PDB file of C-alpha atoms in Angstrom:
ATOM      1  CA  PHE A  50     -52.807  -1.964 -13.406  1.00 38.00           C
ATOM      2  CA  GLU A  51     -52.632  -4.141 -11.749  1.00 42.00           C
ATOM      3  CA  MET A  52     -49.216  -4.755  -9.696  1.00 40.00           C
ATOM      4  CA  ALA A  53     -49.669  -8.979  -9.757  1.00 42.00           C
ATOM      5  CA  GLY A  54     -50.040  -9.100 -13.008  1.00 41.00           C
ATOM      6  CA  LEU A  55     -47.402  -6.604 -13.918  1.00 39.00           C
ATOM      7  CA  LEU A  56     -44.859  -8.435 -11.752  1.00 40.00           C
ATOM      8  CA  ALA A  57     -45.823 -12.149 -13.126  1.00 41.00           C
ATOM      9  CA  PRO A  58     -44.239 -12.477 -16.363  1.00 40.00           C
ATOM     10  CA  VAL A  59     -40.934 -10.416 -15.483  1.00 41.00           C
ATOM     11  CA  ALA A  60     -40.579 -12.884 -12.599  1.00 41.00           C
ATOM     12  CA  LEU A  61     -41.315 -16.444 -14.365  1.00 40.00           C
ATOM     13  CA  ALA A  62     -38.752 -14.994 -17.552  1.00 37.00           C
ATOM     14  CA  ASP A  63     -36.708 -14.072 -14.513  1.00 42.00           C
ATOM     15  CA  ALA A  64     -33.862 -16.606 -15.445  1.00 36.00           C
ATOM     16  CA  ARG A  65     -32.844 -16.148 -12.028  1.00 40.00           C
ATOM     17  CA  LEU A  66     -35.258 -17.208 -10.249  1.00 41.00           C
ATOM     18  CA  GLN A  67     -36.064 -20.198 -12.087  1.00 44.00           C
ATOM     19  CA  GLY A  68     -35.618 -23.803 -10.618  1.00 44.00           C
ATOM     20  CA  ARG A  69     -35.190 -22.102  -7.016  1.00 45.00           C
ATOM     21  CA  PRO A  70     -37.194 -23.898  -4.989  1.00 44.00           C
ATOM     22  CA  ASP A  71     -36.953 -21.324  -2.065  1.00 49.00           C
ATOM     23  CA  VAL A  72     -38.464 -18.323  -4.024  1.00 50.00           C
ATOM     24  CA  ASN A  73     -42.329 -17.948  -3.728  1.00 56.00           C
ATOM     25  CA  ILE A  74     -43.079 -17.415  -7.362  1.00 54.00           C
ATOM     26  CA  ALA A  75     -46.339 -16.399  -6.267  1.00 59.00           C
ATOM     27  CA  ALA A  76     -45.452 -14.203  -3.853  1.00 60.00           C
ATOM     28  CA  VAL A  77     -43.229 -12.552  -6.551  1.00 56.00           C
ATOM     29  CA  ALA A  78     -46.644 -12.497  -9.201  1.00 60.00           C
ATOM     30  CA  ALA A  79     -49.099 -11.826  -6.127  1.00 64.00           C
ATOM     31  CA  GLY A  80     -47.168  -8.636  -5.935  1.00 63.00           C
ATOM     32  CA  ASN A  81     -45.884  -9.422  -2.274  1.00 67.00           C
ATOM     33  CA  VAL A  82     -42.215  -9.730  -3.049  1.00 66.00           C
ATOM     34  CA  THR A  83     -40.261  -7.434  -5.879  1.00 71.00           C
ATOM     35  CA  PRO A  84     -38.016 -10.104  -7.809  1.00 72.00           C
ATOM     36  CA  ALA A  85     -34.780  -8.284  -6.936  1.00 73.00           C
ATOM     37  CA  ASP A  86     -36.046  -8.636  -2.757  1.00 72.00           C
ATOM     38  CA  ALA A  87     -36.920 -12.641  -3.832  1.00 74.00           C
ATOM     39  CA  TYR A  88     -33.376 -12.743  -5.091  1.00 75.00           C
ATOM     40  CA  ALA A  89     -31.832 -11.011  -2.174  1.00 73.00           C
ATOM     41  CA  GLU A  90     -33.748 -12.940  -0.111  1.00 74.00           C
ATOM     42  CA  LYS A  91     -32.224 -16.121  -1.720  1.00 76.00           C
ATOM     43  CA  LYS A  92     -28.829 -14.962  -1.833  1.00 76.00           C
ATOM     44  CA  ARG A  93     -28.659 -14.480   1.886  1.00 75.00           C
ATOM     45  CA  ARG A  94     -30.911 -17.985   2.809  1.00 76.00           C
ATOM     46  CA  LEU A  95     -27.370 -19.777   0.423  1.00 78.00           C
ATOM     47  CA  THR A  96     -25.230 -17.441   1.949  1.00 76.00           C
ATOM     48  CA  ILE A  97     -26.032 -18.664   5.682  1.00 74.00           C
ATOM     49  CA  GLU A  98     -26.451 -21.996   4.605  1.00 78.00           C
ATOM     50  CA  ARG A  99     -22.676 -22.119   3.460  1.00 77.00           C
ATOM     51  CA  HIS A 100     -21.467 -20.233   6.076  1.00 73.00           C
ATOM     52  CA  GLU A 101     -23.347 -23.065   8.458  1.00 74.00           C
ATOM     53  CA  LYS A 102     -21.440 -26.413   6.261  1.00 77.00           C
ATOM     54  CA  LEU A 103     -18.280 -24.026   6.791  1.00 74.00           C
ATOM     55  CA  TYR A 104     -18.018 -23.390  10.140  1.00 72.00           C
ATOM     56  CA  PRO A 105     -20.273 -26.445  11.991  1.00 73.00           C
ATOM     57  CA  GLY A 106     -20.627 -25.073  15.612  1.00 70.00           C
ATOM     58  CA  THR A 107     -21.458 -21.753  14.415  1.00 69.00           C
ATOM     59  CA  VAL A 108     -25.006 -20.523  13.785  1.00 68.00           C
ATOM     60  CA  LEU A 109     -26.029 -17.037  12.138  1.00 68.00           C
ATOM     61  CA  PRO A 110     -29.752 -15.520  13.379  1.00 69.00           C
ATOM     62  CA  ALA A 111     -32.429 -16.399  10.321  1.00 66.00           C
ATOM     63  CA  GLU A 112     -32.836 -12.457  10.713  1.00 67.00           C
ATOM     64  CA  MET A 113     -28.986 -11.746   9.383  1.00 69.00           C
ATOM     65  CA  THR A 114     -28.413 -10.027   6.165  1.00 71.00           C
ATOM     66  CA  ASP A 115     -26.237 -11.507   3.648  1.00 70.00           C
ATOM     67  CA  ALA A 116     -23.348  -8.501   3.541  1.00 75.00           C
ATOM     68  CA  ASP A 117     -23.608  -9.303   7.389  1.00 74.00           C
ATOM     69  CA  ALA A 118     -23.208 -12.692   6.976  1.00 70.00           C
ATOM     70  CA  ARG A 119     -20.460 -11.962   4.263  1.00 72.00           C
ATOM     71  CA  HIS A 120     -19.014 -10.103   6.312  1.00 73.00           C
ATOM     72  CA  ILE A 121     -18.612 -12.452   9.572  1.00 70.00           C
ATOM     73  CA  ASP A 122     -17.350 -15.271   6.777  1.00 69.00           C
ATOM     74  CA  ALA A 123     -14.778 -13.220   5.261  1.00 71.00           C
ATOM     75  CA  VAL A 124     -13.516 -12.788   8.981  1.00 68.00           C
ATOM     76  CA  LEU A 125     -13.392 -16.275  10.299  1.00 68.00           C
ATOM     77  CA  GLN A 126     -11.581 -17.275   7.733  1.00 67.00           C
ATOM     78  CA  VAL A 127      -8.713 -15.764   9.333  1.00 62.00           C
ATOM     79  CA  HIS A 128      -9.803 -16.084  12.827  1.00 61.00           C
ATOM     80  CA  PRO A 129     -11.656 -19.114  13.336  1.00 61.00           C
ATOM     81  CA  VAL A 130     -13.991 -19.660  16.497  1.00 57.00           C
ATOM     82  CA  GLY A 131     -15.966 -22.626  17.606  1.00 59.00           C
ATOM     83  CA  GLY A 132     -19.415 -22.947  19.177  1.00 54.00           C
ATOM     84  CA  ALA A 133     -22.508 -20.851  18.527  1.00 53.00           C
ATOM     85  CA  PRO A 134     -24.288 -18.406  17.822  1.00 50.00           C
ATOM     86  CA  VAL A 135     -22.215 -15.862  15.531  1.00 62.00           C
ATOM     87  CA  THR A 136     -23.001 -12.431  15.756  1.00 65.00           C
ATOM     88  CA  VAL A 137     -21.937  -9.101  13.955  1.00 66.00           C
ATOM     89  CA  ALA A 138     -21.214  -8.099  17.180  1.00 72.00           C
ATOM     90  CA  GLN A 139     -18.916 -11.171  18.720  1.00 71.00           C
ATOM     91  CA  VAL A 140     -17.392 -10.868  14.698  1.00 68.00           C
ATOM     92  CA  ASN A 141     -16.764  -7.281  15.415  1.00 71.00           C
ATOM     93  CA  ASP A 142     -15.134  -8.225  18.809  1.00 76.00           C
ATOM     94  CA  ILE A 143     -13.221 -10.151  16.875  1.00 70.00           C
ATOM     95  CA  VAL A 144     -11.770  -7.699  14.316  1.00 68.00           C
ATOM     96  CA  ASN A 145     -11.050  -5.148  17.517  1.00 76.00           C
ATOM     97  CA  ASN A 146     -10.045  -7.519  20.014  1.00 76.00           C
ATOM     98  CA  ALA A 147      -6.845  -8.726  16.339  1.00 73.00           C
ATOM     99  CA  VAL A 148      -6.225  -4.945  15.568  1.00 74.00           C
ATOM    100  CA  ASN A 149      -5.426  -4.416  19.244  1.00 81.00           C
ATOM    101  CA  ASN A 150      -2.936  -7.374  18.974  1.00 79.00           C
ATOM    102  CA  ALA A 151      -1.399  -6.169  15.835  1.00 79.00           C
ATOM    103  CA  VAL A 152      -1.149  -2.672  17.334  1.00 81.00           C
ATOM    104  CA  THR A 153       0.185  -4.081  20.652  1.00 85.00           C
ATOM    105  CA  ILE A 154       3.068  -5.956  18.382  1.00 85.00           C
ATOM    106  CA  VAL A 155       3.853  -2.904  16.718  1.00 83.00           C
ATOM    107  CA  LEU A 156       4.442  -0.822  19.311  1.00 84.00           C
ATOM    108  CA  SER A 157       5.991  -3.416  21.162  1.00 86.00           C
ATOM    109  CA  THR A 158       8.488  -3.434  18.211  1.00 84.00           C
ATOM    110  CA  VAL A 159       8.969   0.203  17.721  1.00 84.00           C
ATOM    111  CA  ASN A 160       9.551   0.084  21.469  1.00 85.00           C
ATOM    112  CA  ASN A 161      12.021  -2.035  21.253  1.00 82.00           C
ATOM    113  CA  LYS A 162      13.906  -0.481  18.283  1.00 82.00           C
ATOM    114  CA  ILE A 163      13.925   2.515  20.183  1.00 84.00           C
ATOM    115  CA  SER A 164      15.473   0.805  23.164  1.00 81.00           C
ATOM    116  CA  GLU A 165      18.177  -0.514  20.851  1.00 78.00           C
ATOM    117  CA  LEU A 166      18.776   2.481  19.194  1.00 81.00           C
ATOM    118  CA  GLN A 167      19.138   4.780  22.313  1.00 83.00           C
ATOM    119  CA  GLY A 168      22.202   2.124  22.965  1.00 79.00           C
ATOM    120  CA  GLU A 169      23.431   2.213  20.401  1.00 81.00           C
ATOM    121  CA  LEU A 170      24.183   6.353  20.719  1.00 84.00           C
ATOM    122  CA  ARG A 171      24.544   5.650  24.364  1.00 85.00           C
ATOM    123  CA  ALA A 172      27.838   3.267  24.058  1.00 84.00           C
ATOM    124  CA  GLU A 173      29.168   5.590  21.052  1.00 85.00           C
ATOM    125  CA  SER A 174      28.944   8.372  22.628  1.00 87.00           C
ATOM    126  CA  GLN A 175      31.004   6.493  25.327  1.00 87.00           C
ATOM    127  CA  ASN A 176      33.571   5.267  22.343  1.00 89.00           C
ATOM    128  CA  ARG A 177      33.509   8.667  21.408  1.00 91.00           C
ATOM    129  CA  ASN A 178      35.497   9.614  24.582  1.00 90.00           C
ATOM    130  CA  LEU A 179      37.217   6.072  25.130  1.00 90.00           C
ATOM    131  CA  GLN A 180      38.433   6.702  21.570  1.00 91.00           C
ATOM    132  CA  ARG A 181      39.892  10.113  22.037  1.00 91.00           C
ATOM    133  CA  ALA A 182      41.719   9.163  25.367  1.00 89.00           C
ATOM    134  CA  ASN A 183      43.060   5.915  23.394  1.00 88.00           C
ATOM    135  CA  ALA A 184      44.139   8.615  20.657  1.00 90.00           C
ATOM    136  CA  ILE A 185      46.340   9.993  23.070  1.00 87.00           C
ATOM    137  CA  GLN A 186      47.337   7.269  24.542  1.00 82.00           C
ATOM    138  CA  ARG A 187      48.523   5.781  21.163  1.00 80.00           C
ATOM    139  CA  ASN A 188      51.566   8.849  21.024  1.00 76.00           C
ATOM    140  CA  LEU A 189      53.108   7.323  24.232  1.00 76.00           C
ATOM    141  CA  PRO A 190      55.868   5.047  24.311  1.00 73.00           C
ATOM    142  CA  ALA A 191      54.891   1.827  24.291  1.00 68.00           C
ATOM    143  CA  THR A 192      56.025   0.675  27.751  1.00 67.00           C
ATOM    144  CA  THR A 193      53.348   3.477  29.510  1.00 72.00           C
ATOM    145  CA  LEU A 194      50.619   2.709  26.648  1.00 76.00           C
ATOM    146  CA  ILE A 195      47.142   1.845  27.731  1.00 84.00           C
ATOM    147  CA  TYR A 196      44.166   1.053  26.146  1.00 88.00           C
ATOM    148  CA  GLU A 197      40.817   1.439  27.291  1.00 88.00           C
ATOM    149  CA  PRO A 198      38.192  -1.513  25.644  1.00 89.00           C
ATOM    150  CA  LEU A 199      35.096   0.486  24.078  1.00 92.00           C
ATOM    151  CA  ARG A 200      31.739  -0.433  24.135  1.00 90.00           C
ATOM    152  CA  LYS A 201      30.076  -2.644  21.883  1.00 91.00           C
ATOM    153  CA  ASN A 202      27.605  -0.271  20.040  1.00 87.00           C
ATOM    154  CA  VAL A 203      26.986  -2.274  16.692  1.00 88.00           C
ATOM    155  CA  ALA A 204      24.215  -4.460  17.314  1.00 86.00           C
ATOM    156  CA  GLY A 205      24.631  -8.310  16.440  1.00 88.00           C
ATOM    157  CA  HIS A 206      27.387 -10.380  15.797  1.00 89.00           C
ATOM    158  CA  PRO A 207      28.791 -11.596  11.811  1.00 88.00           C
ATOM    159  CA  LEU A 208      27.550 -14.405  10.163  1.00 83.00           C
ATOM    160  CA  GLY A 209      29.815 -17.595  10.488  1.00 78.00           C
ATOM    161  CA  GLU A 210      31.925 -19.567  13.018  1.00 78.00           C
ATOM    162  CA  GLY A 211      30.870 -18.552  16.379  1.00 87.00           C
ATOM    163  CA  PRO A 212      33.946 -17.357  18.514  1.00 93.00           C
ATOM    164  CA  ALA A 213      37.127 -19.525  19.456  1.00 92.00           C
ATOM    165  CA  ASP A 214      37.861 -18.456  23.196  1.00 93.00           C
ATOM    166  CA  PRO A 215      35.607 -20.403  25.661  1.00 93.00           C
ATOM    167  CA  VAL A 216      34.589 -17.000  27.909  1.00 92.00           C
ATOM    168  CA  LEU A 217      32.564 -15.510  24.200  1.00 93.00           C
ATOM    169  CA  VAL A 218      31.218 -19.000  23.378  1.00 91.00           C
ATOM    170  CA  GLY A 219      27.227 -18.559  24.463  1.00 87.00           C
ATOM    171  CA  PHE A 220      28.485 -14.607  25.964  1.00 89.00           C
ATOM    172  CA  VAL A 221      25.131 -12.026  25.389  1.00 86.00           C
ATOM    173  CA  ALA A 222      26.753  -9.314  24.017  1.00 87.00           C
ATOM    174  CA  PRO A 223      23.557  -6.629  23.633  1.00 88.00           C
ATOM    175  CA  VAL A 224      24.542  -2.972  22.712  1.00 88.00           C
ATOM    176  CA  GLY A 225      26.613  -1.195  25.393  1.00 88.00           C
ATOM    177  CA  THR A 226      28.647  -4.292  26.671  1.00 89.00           C
ATOM    178  CA  ARG A 227      32.389  -4.197  27.420  1.00 88.00           C
ATOM    179  CA  LEU A 228      34.763  -6.694  26.527  1.00 88.00           C
ATOM    180  CA  PRO A 229      34.965  -9.407  28.878  1.00 89.00           C
ATOM    181  CA  GLN A 230      38.113 -10.951  30.196  1.00 89.00           C
ATOM    182  CA  THR A 231      39.140 -13.377  27.586  1.00 91.00           C
ATOM    183  CA  GLY A 232      42.038 -15.998  27.206  1.00 88.00           C
ATOM    184  CA  PHE A 233      44.189 -13.179  24.923  1.00 89.00           C
ATOM    185  CA  MET A 234      42.526  -9.933  26.535  1.00 84.00           C
ATOM    186  CA  PRO A 235      42.028  -8.013  29.976  1.00 79.00           C
ATOM    187  CA  ALA A 236      38.822  -7.013  30.908  1.00 67.00           C
ATOM    188  CA  VAL A 237      40.111  -3.832  31.480  1.00 73.00           C
ATOM    189  CA  ARG A 238      42.522  -1.499  30.057  1.00 81.00           C
ATOM    190  CA  PHE A 239      45.619  -3.853  28.233  1.00 82.00           C
ATOM    191  CA  ASN A 240      48.962  -2.513  26.987  1.00 83.00           C
ATOM    192  CA  HIS A 241      51.273  -3.012  23.441  1.00 82.00           C
ATOM    193  CA  ALA A 242      52.028  -6.000  24.613  1.00 85.00           C
ATOM    194  CA  HIS A 243      48.415  -7.535  24.705  1.00 88.00           C
ATOM    195  CA  ILE A 244      48.067  -6.445  21.144  1.00 89.00           C
ATOM    196  CA  ASP A 245      50.979  -7.795  19.583  1.00 90.00           C
ATOM    197  CA  ASN A 246      50.175 -11.061  20.953  1.00 91.00           C
ATOM    198  CA  LEU A 247      46.667 -11.400  19.562  1.00 94.00           C
ATOM    199  CA  LYS A 248      46.099 -14.238  16.752  1.00 95.00           C
ATOM    200  CA  ALA A 249      44.422 -14.497  14.141  1.00 95.00           C
ATOM    201  CA  ARG A 250      41.787 -16.781  15.782  1.00 94.00           C
ATOM    202  CA  ASP A 251      41.587 -14.065  18.687  1.00 95.00           C
ATOM    203  CA  ILE A 252      41.192 -10.828  16.026  1.00 95.00           C
ATOM    204  CA  ASP A 253      38.076 -12.979  14.641  1.00 95.00           C
ATOM    205  CA  ASP A 254      37.054 -13.116  17.885  1.00 95.00           C
ATOM    206  CA  LEU A 255      37.150  -9.486  18.839  1.00 95.00           C
ATOM    207  CA  GLU A 256      35.507  -9.185  15.251  1.00 95.00           C
ATOM    208  CA  TRP A 257      32.776 -11.255  16.533  1.00 94.00           C
ATOM    209  CA  PHE A 258      31.894  -9.790  19.467  1.00 94.00           C
ATOM    210  CA  TYR A 259      32.001  -6.045  18.123  1.00 93.00           C
ATOM    211  CA  ASN A 260      30.754  -6.967  14.937  1.00 93.00           C
ATOM    212  CA  VAL A 261      33.460  -5.137  13.310  1.00 93.00           C
ATOM    213  CA  GLN A 262      35.924  -5.770  10.589  1.00 94.00           C
ATOM    214  CA  PHE A 263      39.342  -5.515  11.271  1.00 95.00           C
ATOM    215  CA  PRO A 264      41.003  -6.617   7.759  1.00 94.00           C
ATOM    216  CA  GLY A 265      44.425  -6.930   6.727  1.00 94.00           C
ATOM    217  CA  ALA A 266      46.102  -9.451   4.146  1.00 95.00           C
ATOM    218  CA  ARG A 267      48.494 -10.244   7.597  1.00 96.00           C
ATOM    219  CA  VAL A 268      48.122 -10.892  11.421  1.00 96.00           C
ATOM    220  CA  SER A 269      50.200  -7.321  12.015  1.00 95.00           C
ATOM    221  CA  ASP A 270      47.830  -5.752   9.615  1.00 96.00           C
ATOM    222  CA  ARG A 271      44.615  -6.899  11.062  1.00 96.00           C
ATOM    223  CA  ARG A 272      46.039  -5.624  14.591  1.00 95.00           C
ATOM    224  CA  SER A 273      46.804  -2.232  13.241  1.00 94.00           C
ATOM    225  CA  ALA A 274      43.146  -2.203  12.262  1.00 95.00           C
ATOM    226  CA  PHE A 275      42.412  -3.099  15.508  1.00 95.00           C
ATOM    227  CA  VAL A 276      44.171   0.034  17.224  1.00 92.00           C
ATOM    228  CA  ASP A 277      42.829   2.126  14.805  1.00 94.00           C
ATOM    229  CA  PHE A 278      39.338   1.174  16.163  1.00 94.00           C
ATOM    230  CA  LEU A 279      40.376   2.029  19.685  1.00 93.00           C
ATOM    231  CA  CYS A 280      41.253   4.973  18.889  1.00 92.00           C
ATOM    232  CA  GLY A 281      38.201   6.255  16.556  1.00 90.00           C
ATOM    233  CA  LEU A 282      40.855   6.621  13.595  1.00 87.00           C
ATOM    234  CA  SER A 283      38.660   3.499  11.690  1.00 77.00           C
TER     235      SER A 283
END
């Protein structure tokens, strides 16, 4: 049997090849190209043509396979580039660079989180020592009582209005920061009188700084909640 005689009716009957001027039906009928190969070639050419319409200025090599052309299309949809030519190697470089950048961002985020957690642990450890000392002070007479301010160990600030004290407005308070001297509280050590003079807005500012709530129906209750916090009882 002659191959041409077998392939000719197959090519003519193959609906996928009908009306496709760049598929050489004569070559298929002569046995030089199988219908499947001809169809694959048609797909490849259409892919390359579509690519060059979608991405003006980029040119795919004529010998590029359909799979490689589709791979390039997929990458360029996410990482568009200009200029020509575009090769599989260039696109793979784009992919590798994108992966490396993504990994760098992830590692940076993880490292920042680790640093934040380490800062919180250090502040918590320092605060435990201060809270033990404050708890001892709590039992002393009011005239000799001296509290040590704690370090901030909860990141961020509560949502809502910012602080009222001018010193705290715009103040950057990362974890581990000591309470600065404000209009209502000294920076280092404060006594019972300072606590008794705290107003509602002052306690609001303390909540903003520490990102901790000092609840209570009355201002005196909120003062007590703040003292409990200083002594590690809350």
